[in-house]
CSV table of C-alpha atoms in Angstrom, one decimal:
chain,number,residue,atom,x,y,z
I,1496,MET,CA,10.5,-3.7,-12.2
I,1497,THR,CA,9.3,-0.4,-13.8
I,1498,PRO,CA,10.3,2.9,-11.9
I,1499,LEU,CA,7.5,5.2,-10.4
I,1500,SER,CA,5.6,7.5,-12.7
I,1501,ALA,CA,6.7,11.1,-13.4
I,1502,THR,CA,3.8,13.2,-14.0
I,1503,ASP,CA,3.7,16.7,-12.9
I,1504,ARG,CA,2.1,16.3,-9.5
I,1505,THR,CA,4.2,13.3,-8.7
I,1506,ARG,CA,7.5,15.1,-9.4
I,1507,LEU,CA,8.4,16.9,-6.1
I,1508,GLY,CA,8.7,20.5,-6.6
I,1509,ARG,CA,10.5,21.3,-3.5
I,1510,LEU,CA,13.5,19.2,-2.1
I,1511,PRO,CA,13.2,16.8,-5.1
I,1512,GLU,CA,16.3,15.0,-3.1
I,1513,ARG,CA,14.0,13.5,-0.8
I,1514,SER,CA,11.9,11.6,-3.6
I,1515,SER,CA,12.5,8.2,-4.7
I,1516,ASP,CA,11.4,6.6,-8.2
I,1517,ASP,CA,12.5,3.3,-7.0
I,1518,ARG,CA,9.2,1.0,-6.9
I,1519,SER,CA,10.4,-1.1,-4.2
I,1520,VAL,CA,10.6,1.9,-1.8
I,1521,LEU,CA,6.8,2.4,-2.6
I,1522,TYR,CA,6.0,-1.2,-2.1
I,1523,SER,CA,8.0,-1.2,1.5
I,1524,ILE,CA,6.4,2.1,2.6
I,1525,LEU,CA,2.8,0.6,1.8
I,1526,ASP,CA,3.5,-3.1,3.2
I,1527,ASP,CA,4.8,-1.3,6.4
I,1528,GLY,CA,1.6,0.5,7.0
I,1529,MET,CA,-1.5,-0.3,8.6
I,1530,ILE,CA,-4.1,2.5,7.6
I,1531,CYS,CA,-3.8,5.2,4.9
I,1532,HIS,CA,-5.7,8.4,4.7
I,1533,LEU,CA,-8.2,8.6,1.7
I,1534,GLY,CA,-8.6,12.0,0.3
I,1535,VAL,CA,-11.8,12.5,-1.8
I,1536,ILE,CA,-13.9,15.6,-2.9
I,1537,VAL,CA,-17.2,16.1,-1.5
I,1538,ASP,CA,-19.6,18.8,-2.5
I,1539,GLY,CA,-16.4,20.7,-3.9
I,1540,ALA,CA,-14.3,20.4,-0.6
I,1541,PRO,CA,-11.6,17.9,0.4
I,1542,ARG,CA,-12.4,15.3,2.7
I,1543,VAL,CA,-9.6,13.1,4.5
I,1544,LEU,CA,-10.5,9.9,6.4
I,1545,PRO,CA,-8.6,7.2,7.8
I,1546,THR,CA,-9.3,3.7,6.5
I,1547,GLY,CA,-7.7,0.3,6.1
I,1548,TYR,CA,-5.7,-0.8,2.9
I,1549,GLY,CA,-4.0,-3.5,1.4
I,1550,ARG,CA,-1.8,-4.3,-1.5
I,1551,SER,CA,-1.5,-6.8,-4.1
I,1552,GLY,CA,1.2,-6.5,-7.0
I,1553,ASP,CA,0.7,-2.9,-8.5
I,1554,THR,CA,-3.1,-2.6,-6.9
I,1555,LEU,CA,-4.0,-1.3,-3.7
I,1556,TYR,CA,-7.5,-2.1,-2.2
I,1557,LEU,CA,-9.9,-0.1,0.1
I,1558,HIS,CA,-13.0,-1.1,1.4
I,1559,GLY,CA,-15.8,0.4,3.1
I,1560,SER,CA,-19.4,0.0,3.9
I,1561,THR,CA,-21.7,0.4,1.0
I,1562,GLY,CA,-23.3,3.1,3.2
I,1563,ALA,CA,-20.4,5.1,3.6
I,1564,ARG,CA,-20.7,8.5,1.4
I,1565,SER,CA,-16.9,9.1,0.9
I,1566,LEU,CA,-16.3,5.6,-0.7
I,1567,MET,CA,-19.6,5.6,-2.4
I,1568,THR,CA,-18.8,8.7,-4.4
I,1569,ALA,CA,-15.2,7.8,-5.0
I,1570,PRO,CA,-15.4,5.5,-8.0
I,1571,SER,CA,-16.8,8.2,-10.3
I,1572,GLN,CA,-13.8,10.7,-9.4
I,1573,GLU,CA,-10.1,10.7,-8.6
I,1574,ILE,CA,-8.9,10.0,-5.1
I,1575,CYS,CA,-5.5,10.5,-3.5
I,1576,VAL,CA,-4.1,8.0,-0.9
I,1577,THR,CA,-1.5,8.7,1.4
I,1578,VAL,CA,0.6,6.3,3.9
I,1579,THR,CA,2.8,7.9,6.3
I,1580,HIS,CA,5.4,6.6,8.8
I,1581,LEU,CA,6.7,8.9,11.5
I,1582,ASP,CA,10.2,7.5,12.2
I,1583,GLY,CA,11.7,10.5,14.2
I,1584,LEU,CA,11.5,13.9,15.7
I,1585,VAL,CA,14.6,16.0,14.1
I,1586,ILE,CA,15.9,18.2,16.8
I,1587,ALA,CA,18.1,21.2,15.3
I,1588,ARG,CA,20.2,23.8,16.8
I,1589,SER,CA,17.7,26.5,15.1
I,1590,LEU,CA,14.1,26.3,15.2
I,1591,PHE,CA,13.8,26.8,11.7
I,1592,HIS,CA,15.6,23.4,11.2
I,1593,HIS,CA,13.2,21.2,13.1
I,1594,SER,CA,11.9,18.8,11.2
I,1595,ILE,CA,10.5,15.0,11.2
I,1596,ASN,CA,12.1,11.8,9.6
I,1597,TYR,CA,9.5,10.0,7.8
I,1598,ARG,CA,8.5,8.0,4.9
I,1599,SER,CA,5.4,8.7,2.9
I,1600,ALA,CA,3.8,7.4,-0.1
I,1601,VAL,CA,1.0,9.5,-2.0
I,1602,ILE,CA,-1.0,7.6,-4.9
I,1603,TYR,CA,-3.4,9.2,-7.4
I,1604,GLY,CA,-6.2,7.8,-9.4
I,1605,THR,CA,-9.6,6.8,-10.4
I,1606,PRO,CA,-10.6,3.7,-8.4
I,1607,ARG,CA,-13.0,1.1,-9.7
I,1608,LEU,CA,-15.2,-1.3,-8.0
I,1609,THR,CA,-14.1,-4.8,-7.7
I,1610,THR,CA,-16.4,-7.9,-8.1
I,1611,GLY,CA,-16.2,-11.8,-7.7
I,1612,ASP,CA,-12.9,-13.1,-7.1
I,1613,GLU,CA,-11.1,-10.0,-7.3
I,1614,LYS,CA,-13.2,-8.4,-4.6
I,1615,LEU,CA,-12.6,-11.5,-2.3
I,1616,ALA,CA,-8.7,-11.0,-3.0
I,1617,GLY,CA,-8.9,-7.5,-2.2
I,1618,LEU,CA,-10.4,-8.1,1.2
I,1619,ARG,CA,-8.0,-10.5,1.9
I,1620,ALA,CA,-5.2,-8.2,1.1
I,1621,ILE,CA,-6.8,-5.6,3.6
I,1622,VAL,CA,-7.0,-8.3,6.3
I,1623,ASP,CA,-3.5,-9.6,5.7
I,1624,ARG,CA,-2.3,-5.8,6.4
I,1625,LEU,CA,-3.8,-5.7,9.9
I,1626,ALA,CA,-3.8,-9.0,10.9
I,1627,PRO,CA,-1.7,-11.6,8.8
I,1628,GLY,CA,-2.9,-15.0,9.5
I,1629,GLN,CA,-6.5,-14.2,10.2
I,1630,TRP,CA,-7.9,-15.0,6.9
I,1631,ASP,CA,-7.4,-18.8,7.3
I,1632,VAL,CA,-8.9,-19.1,10.9
I,1633,ALA,CA,-11.8,-16.5,11.3
I,1634,ARG,CA,-15.3,-17.1,9.8
I,1635,GLN,CA,-15.2,-16.5,6.1
I,1636,PRO,CA,-17.4,-13.3,4.7
I,1637,THR,CA,-21.2,-14.5,3.9
I,1638,ARG,CA,-22.9,-13.2,0.6
I,1639,LYS,CA,-24.7,-10.9,2.7
I,1640,GLU,CA,-21.6,-9.5,4.3
I,1641,LEU,CA,-20.0,-9.1,0.8
I,1642,ALA,CA,-22.9,-7.3,-0.7
I,1643,ALA,CA,-22.9,-5.0,2.3
I,1644,THR,CA,-19.0,-4.1,1.6
I,1645,THR,CA,-17.6,-2.1,-1.1
I,1646,VAL,CA,-14.0,-3.0,-2.3
I,1647,LEU,CA,-12.5,-0.5,-4.5
I,1648,ALA,CA,-9.0,-1.2,-6.5
I,1649,LEU,CA,-6.7,1.6,-7.4
I,1650,SER,CA,-3.7,1.2,-9.7
I,1651,LEU,CA,-0.2,2.1,-8.3
I,1652,ASP,CA,0.6,3.6,-11.7
I,1653,GLU,CA,0.6,7.4,-10.4
I,1654,ALA,CA,2.4,7.6,-7.2
I,1655,SER,CA,5.3,9.4,-5.6
I,1656,VAL,CA,7.5,8.6,-2.6
I,1657,LYS,CA,9.1,11.1,0.0
I,1658,THR,CA,11.3,10.2,2.9
I,1659,ARG,CA,13.5,12.1,5.1
I,1660,GLN,CA,15.8,10.4,7.5
I,1661,GLY,CA,19.2,11.4,9.4
I,1662,PRO,CA,20.4,14.2,11.4
I,1663,PRO,CA,19.1,17.8,11.2
I,1664,GLY,CA,20.9,20.2,8.9
I,1665,ASP,CA,21.5,23.2,10.6
I,1666,ASP,CA,23.0,26.4,9.1
I,1667,GLU,CA,26.9,26.5,9.0
I,1668,GLU,CA,27.2,29.2,11.7
I,1669,ASP,CA,24.8,27.3,14.0
I,1670,TYR,CA,27.1,24.3,14.5
I,1671,ALA,CA,29.2,26.5,16.9
I,1672,LEU,CA,26.1,26.8,19.5
I,1673,ASP,CA,26.0,24.7,22.4
I,1674,VAL,CA,22.4,23.4,21.8
I,1675,TRP,CA,21.8,19.6,21.9
I,1676,ALA,CA,20.8,18.4,18.3
I,1677,GLY,CA,19.9,14.8,16.8
I,1678,VAL,CA,17.0,12.5,16.4
I,1679,VAL,CA,14.6,10.9,18.9
I,1680,PRO,CA,13.3,7.9,17.3
I,1681,VAL,CA,9.5,7.0,17.1
I,1682,SER,CA,8.1,3.7,16.4
I,1683,GLN,CA,4.8,1.9,16.8
I,1684,THR,CA,4.7,-1.3,18.8
I,1685,PHE,CA,2.3,-3.9,19.6
I,1686,GLY,CA,1.2,-4.5,23.2
I,1687,THR,CA,-0.1,-7.7,24.7
I,1688,PRO,CA,-2.9,-9.4,23.1
I,1689,SER,CA,-6.2,-8.6,25.2
I,1690,PRO,CA,-8.8,-11.3,24.9
I,1691,ASP,CA,-12.4,-10.5,24.3
I,1692,PRO,CA,-14.2,-10.5,27.6
I,1693,LEU,CA,-16.7,-12.9,25.9
I,1694,LEU,CA,-13.9,-15.4,24.6
I,1695,HIS,CA,-14.6,-19.0,25.7
I,1696,THR,CA,-12.5,-20.2,28.3
I,1697,GLY,CA,-9.4,-22.2,27.2
I,1698,VAL,CA,-9.2,-20.6,23.5
I,1699,PRO,CA,-5.6,-19.8,23.5
I,1700,VAL,CA,-3.7,-16.6,21.6
I,1701,PRO,CA,-2.9,-18.1,18.3
I,1702,PRO,CA,0.8,-17.9,17.3
I,1703,HIS,CA,0.4,-15.5,14.6
I,1704,ILE,CA,-1.4,-13.1,17.0
I,1705,ALA,CA,0.9,-13.8,20.0
I,1706,ALA,CA,3.9,-13.0,17.5
I,1707,ARG,CA,2.8,-9.4,17.3
I,1708,GLY,CA,3.3,-8.6,21.2
I,1709,THR,CA,7.0,-9.2,20.3
I,1710,GLU,CA,7.8,-7.2,17.1
I,1711,THR,CA,7.9,-3.7,16.2
I,1712,ALA,CA,4.8,-2.6,14.6
I,1713,PRO,CA,4.6,-0.9,11.4
I,1714,THR,CA,4.6,3.1,12.1
I,1715,SER,CA,1.4,4.2,10.5
A,1330,MET,CA,-17.1,25.1,26.5
A,1331,THR,CA,-19.0,25.0,23.4
A,1332,PRO,CA,-20.0,21.6,21.9
A,1333,LEU,CA,-18.7,20.7,18.3
A,1334,SER,CA,-20.3,21.8,15.2
A,1335,ALA,CA,-23.1,19.9,13.7
A,1336,THR,CA,-23.1,20.8,10.1
A,1337,ASP,CA,-24.2,18.0,7.7
A,1338,ARG,CA,-20.7,16.9,6.6
A,1339,THR,CA,-19.7,16.7,10.6
A,1340,ARG,CA,-22.7,14.6,11.5
A,1341,LEU,CA,-21.7,11.1,11.0
A,1342,GLY,CA,-23.9,9.2,8.6
A,1343,ARG,CA,-22.8,5.8,9.6
A,1344,LEU,CA,-22.3,4.6,13.1
A,1345,PRO,CA,-23.2,7.8,14.9
A,1346,GLU,CA,-22.7,6.1,18.2
A,1347,ARG,CA,-18.8,6.5,17.3
A,1348,SER,CA,-18.9,10.2,17.1
A,1349,SER,CA,-18.4,12.6,20.0
A,1350,ASP,CA,-19.5,16.5,20.2
A,1351,ASP,CA,-17.5,17.0,23.4
A,1352,ARG,CA,-14.9,19.7,22.4
A,1353,SER,CA,-12.4,18.4,25.1
A,1354,VAL,CA,-12.2,15.1,23.3
A,1355,LEU,CA,-11.2,17.1,20.1
A,1356,TYR,CA,-8.6,18.8,21.9
A,1357,SER,CA,-7.2,15.7,23.5
A,1358,ILE,CA,-7.1,13.8,20.2
A,1359,LEU,CA,-5.1,17.2,18.4
A,1360,ASP,CA,-2.9,17.5,21.6
A,1361,ASP,CA,-2.0,13.7,21.4
A,1362,GLY,CA,-0.8,14.0,17.9
A,1363,MET,CA,2.3,14.9,16.1
A,1364,ILE,CA,1.3,15.0,12.5
A,1365,CYS,CA,-2.0,15.5,10.7
A,1366,HIS,CA,-2.7,14.7,7.0
A,1367,LEU,CA,-3.9,17.9,5.2
A,1368,GLY,CA,-6.3,17.6,2.2
A,1369,VAL,CA,-6.4,20.2,-0.5
A,1370,ILE,CA,-7.4,20.2,-3.9
A,1371,VAL,CA,-5.1,21.0,-6.9
A,1372,ASP,CA,-6.0,21.1,-10.5
A,1373,GLY,CA,-9.5,19.6,-9.5
A,1374,ALA,CA,-8.1,16.6,-7.5
A,1375,PRO,CA,-7.6,15.9,-4.0
A,1376,ARG,CA,-3.9,15.6,-2.6
A,1377,VAL,CA,-3.3,14.4,0.9
A,1378,LEU,CA,0.0,15.3,2.7
A,1379,PRO,CA,1.3,14.6,6.0
A,1380,THR,CA,2.7,17.9,8.0
A,1381,GLY,CA,3.0,18.9,11.4
A,1382,TYR,CA,0.5,21.2,13.2
A,1383,GLY,CA,0.0,23.1,16.6
A,1384,ARG,CA,-3.2,24.0,18.4
A,1385,SER,CA,-3.8,27.2,20.4
A,1386,GLY,CA,-7.4,27.5,22.0
A,1387,ASP,CA,-9.8,26.9,18.9
A,1388,THR,CA,-7.2,27.5,16.2
A,1389,LEU,CA,-5.2,24.8,14.6
A,1390,TYR,CA,-1.7,26.1,12.9
A,1391,LEU,CA,0.0,24.6,9.8
A,1392,HIS,CA,2.9,25.5,8.3
A,1393,GLY,CA,5.1,25.1,5.2
A,1394,SER,CA,7.6,26.7,3.0
A,1395,THR,CA,6.2,29.5,0.8
A,1396,GLY,CA,7.4,27.4,-2.2
A,1397,ALA,CA,5.2,24.4,-1.3
A,1398,ARG,CA,2.2,24.4,-3.8
A,1399,SER,CA,-0.2,22.7,-1.6
A,1400,LEU,CA,0.0,25.5,1.2
A,1401,MET,CA,0.3,28.3,-1.3
A,1402,THR,CA,-3.0,27.6,-2.9
A,1403,ALA,CA,-4.8,26.6,0.2
A,1404,PRO,CA,-5.7,30.0,1.8
A,1405,SER,CA,-8.0,30.4,-1.2
A,1406,GLN,CA,-10.0,27.4,-0.7
A,1407,GLU,CA,-11.4,25.0,1.8
A,1408,ILE,CA,-9.0,22.5,3.4
A,1409,CYS,CA,-9.6,19.4,5.5
A,1410,VAL,CA,-7.1,18.5,8.3
A,1411,THR,CA,-7.3,14.8,9.7
A,1412,VAL,CA,-5.5,13.5,12.9
A,1413,THR,CA,-5.7,9.9,13.6
A,1414,HIS,CA,-4.4,7.7,16.5
A,1415,LEU,CA,-4.2,3.9,15.7
A,1416,ASP,CA,-4.8,2.2,19.4
A,1417,GLY,CA,-5.3,-1.3,18.6
A,1418,LEU,CA,-6.1,-4.2,16.1
A,1419,VAL,CA,-9.6,-5.6,16.6
A,1420,ILE,CA,-9.4,-9.4,16.1
A,1421,ALA,CA,-12.9,-10.7,15.6
A,1422,ARG,CA,-14.4,-14.3,15.0
A,1423,SER,CA,-15.5,-13.4,11.5
A,1424,LEU,CA,-13.5,-11.6,9.1
A,1425,PHE,CA,-16.3,-9.0,8.6
A,1426,HIS,CA,-16.0,-7.7,12.1
A,1427,HIS,CA,-12.4,-7.3,11.9
A,1428,SER,CA,-11.9,-3.6,12.7
A,1429,ILE,CA,-9.4,-1.0,14.3
A,1430,ASN,CA,-9.4,0.8,17.4
A,1431,TYR,CA,-8.8,4.5,16.7
A,1432,ARG,CA,-9.3,8.2,17.6
A,1433,SER,CA,-9.8,10.4,14.7
A,1434,ALA,CA,-10.6,14.2,14.3
A,1435,VAL,CA,-11.5,15.7,10.8
A,1436,ILE,CA,-11.5,19.5,10.8
A,1437,TYR,CA,-13.0,21.7,7.6
A,1438,GLY,CA,-12.4,25.3,6.9
A,1439,THR,CA,-10.9,27.9,5.0
A,1440,PRO,CA,-7.4,28.9,6.5
A,1441,ARG,CA,-6.1,32.3,6.9
A,1442,LEU,CA,-2.6,33.6,6.5
A,1443,THR,CA,-1.2,34.7,9.6
A,1444,THR,CA,1.4,37.5,10.2
A,1445,GLY,CA,3.3,39.2,12.8
A,1446,ASP,CA,2.8,37.8,16.6
A,1447,GLU,CA,0.3,35.2,15.4
A,1448,LYS,CA,2.6,34.1,13.1
A,1449,LEU,CA,5.5,33.5,15.7
A,1450,ALA,CA,2.5,32.0,18.2
A,1451,GLY,CA,1.6,29.7,15.5
A,1452,LEU,CA,5.1,28.4,14.9
A,1453,ARG,CA,5.5,28.1,18.5
A,1454,ALA,CA,2.5,25.9,18.9
A,1455,ILE,CA,3.8,23.6,16.0
A,1456,VAL,CA,7.2,23.3,17.6
A,1457,ASP,CA,5.7,22.9,21.1
A,1458,ARG,CA,3.5,19.7,19.6
A,1459,LEU,CA,6.6,18.0,18.1
A,1460,ALA,CA,9.3,18.9,20.8
A,1461,PRO,CA,8.1,20.5,23.8
A,1462,GLY,CA,10.7,22.7,25.6
A,1463,GLN,CA,12.5,23.5,22.2
A,1464,TRP,CA,11.4,26.9,21.6
A,1465,ASP,CA,13.0,28.4,24.8
A,1466,VAL,CA,16.6,26.9,23.9
A,1467,ALA,CA,17.1,26.7,20.2
A,1468,ARG,CA,18.1,29.8,18.0
A,1469,GLN,CA,14.9,31.9,17.3
A,1470,PRO,CA,13.7,32.4,13.5
A,1471,THR,CA,15.4,35.3,11.7
A,1472,ARG,CA,13.4,37.7,9.6
A,1473,LYS,CA,14.5,35.9,6.5
A,1474,GLU,CA,13.5,32.6,7.9
A,1475,LEU,CA,10.0,34.0,8.9
A,1476,ALA,CA,9.7,35.3,5.4
A,1477,ALA,CA,10.3,31.8,3.9
A,1478,THR,CA,7.8,30.2,6.2
A,1479,THR,CA,3.8,30.1,5.7
A,1480,VAL,CA,1.9,29.8,8.8
A,1481,LEU,CA,-1.9,29.1,8.4
A,1482,ALA,CA,-4.4,29.5,11.1
A,1483,LEU,CA,-7.7,27.1,10.9
A,1484,SER,CA,-10.5,27.8,13.1
A,1485,LEU,CA,-12.0,24.5,14.9
A,1486,ASP,CA,-15.3,25.6,14.3
A,1487,GLU,CA,-16.3,22.9,12.2
A,1488,ALA,CA,-14.9,19.6,13.5
A,1489,SER,CA,-16.0,16.0,14.0
A,1490,VAL,CA,-14.4,13.1,16.1
A,1491,LYS,CA,-14.8,9.7,15.7
A,1492,THR,CA,-13.5,6.9,17.7
A,1493,ARG,CA,-13.8,3.1,18.3
A,1494,GLN,CA,-12.5,1.2,21.4
A,1495,GLY,CA,-13.2,-1.9,23.0
A,1496,PRO,CA,-13.5,-5.5,22.2
A,1497,PRO,CA,-14.8,-6.9,18.8
A,1498,GLY,CA,-18.5,-6.9,18.5
A,1499,ASP,CA,-19.4,-10.4,16.6
A,1500,ASP,CA,-22.6,-11.7,15.3
A,1501,GLU,CA,-24.8,-13.5,17.9
A,1502,GLU,CA,-24.2,-16.9,16.4
A,1503,ASP,CA,-20.4,-16.6,16.1
A,1504,TYR,CA,-19.4,-16.3,19.9
A,1505,ALA,CA,-20.1,-20.1,19.9
A,1506,LEU,CA,-17.0,-20.5,17.5
A,1507,ASP,CA,-13.7,-21.4,19.1
A,1508,VAL,CA,-12.0,-18.7,17.1
A,1509,TRP,CA,-9.6,-16.4,19.4
A,1510,ALA,CA,-10.8,-12.8,19.5
A,1511,GLY,CA,-9.7,-9.6,21.3
A,1512,VAL,CA,-7.6,-6.6,20.7
A,1513,VAL,CA,-3.8,-6.1,20.0
A,1514,PRO,CA,-2.9,-2.8,21.4
A,1515,VAL,CA,-0.9,-0.3,19.3
A,1516,SER,CA,1.1,2.5,20.7
A,1517,GLN,CA,4.0,4.7,19.4
A,1518,THR,CA,6.9,5.1,21.6
A,1519,PHE,CA,10.2,7.2,21.6
A,1520,GLY,CA,13.4,5.7,21.6
A,1521,THR,CA,16.9,6.7,23.1
A,1522,PRO,CA,17.7,10.1,21.6
A,1523,SER,CA,20.5,9.8,19.0
A,1524,PRO,CA,23.0,12.8,19.1
A,1525,ASP,CA,23.8,14.6,15.8
A,1526,PRO,CA,27.3,13.0,14.7
A,1527,LEU,CA,28.3,16.8,14.5
A,1528,LEU,CA,27.3,17.8,18.2
A,1529,HIS,CA,30.0,19.2,20.1
A,1530,THR,CA,31.6,17.0,22.7
A,1531,GLY,CA,29.9,17.3,26.1
A,1532,VAL,CA,26.8,18.8,25.2
A,1533,PRO,CA,24.4,16.8,27.1
A,1534,VAL,CA,20.9,15.5,26.3
A,1535,PRO,CA,18.7,18.1,27.9
A,1536,PRO,CA,15.9,16.8,30.3
A,1537,HIS,CA,12.9,17.9,27.9
A,1538,ILE,CA,14.4,15.6,25.2
A,1539,ALA,CA,15.5,12.7,27.7
A,1540,ALA,CA,12.2,12.7,29.1
A,1541,ARG,CA,10.6,11.5,25.8
A,1542,GLY,CA,12.8,8.3,25.8
A,1543,THR,CA,10.8,7.2,28.7
A,1544,GLU,CA,7.4,8.2,27.9
A,1545,THR,CA,4.6,6.6,25.7
A,1546,ALA,CA,4.8,8.7,22.4
A,1547,PRO,CA,1.3,9.9,21.1
A,1548,THR,CA,0.2,7.6,18.5
A,1549,SER,CA,-0.1,9.4,15.2
């Protein structure tokens, strides 16, 4: 497995001990997430929008309506995709050392439009991220639906990973204070699936959906 | 209360029924969140980074180390701040209509550096977002710590809000399919506070921290 890139912008300037150049850490952050934040430049200003994504090997897939301005303009320019998991609130003895425990991945690149089989595979990667198992049971996309959907492919060549875990790091002299310090864990959970009021009577919750109610959700 | 702005970029091009120009909806999205995604332009390319934030009235506060490049460059340029809550996975009868239930706020503007009392108030707003109650019990920032911290103020003048809630919206003919459809709720929860291994014996978890283990966390 090749390590992560080390371009100037993916090499952390601050707190480099929080970075990782292990590609498997990048994969696990991406594969634990459900939404990313996509950064594009529109009329000279940054724009950040939440959106779904999927990963297949070293390619990230993003989709959008062909009518969505941010994705329409994206293929011609560099974008940035960030996935963040909030894992805990770090409560320190001093206000200055309060922090969060998190895992984040930042990917830079110029995406390309997909077509044909890759477009379909990209859509499947996106659906698998949100609802694994659904691709095989739901109605497949029509030609018209595919035409209305843009699927972009972004290489994972240029990416950085940053994480913080563990207890607070207070200043030496503050450990003498009688102030509680520690971590409040944060996690995302799935609730009980709620059927569409228009669902036919007797259609059961399929196992791959029911299972979600019992697992801990990814944290993005 | 004044409604939200309606500049070209905050007026939704697609699915305008998902927007809201009610300022109280903006406030509740911001006040339910713990981290935002900050978009800046660095060397001509977008960069999206997760960071803490706070709100006081119609001002959003962001902080960072004076050594952090993205915030250092930000005061001279427009930024975009996005807060997203993932509320549910929308499982439809057709792959095309799979979606997510979410609430998101996107804020545009050119931030300004804060100083003096406003800087302190901005820091307090940020701490209050992550750990309400901590400002009054933890060691206050020193002069040196304050000097090492940049606090930016961003007006909430130009903002847009977008939400999706409720069951899937399938195509008319797909309602006849025997495919399960509905929503899998997603929420973020706090776990049991975990004390710092270096904590003095006998320092109890304070009520404002203990309370978090029993509440549903904001979803960002």
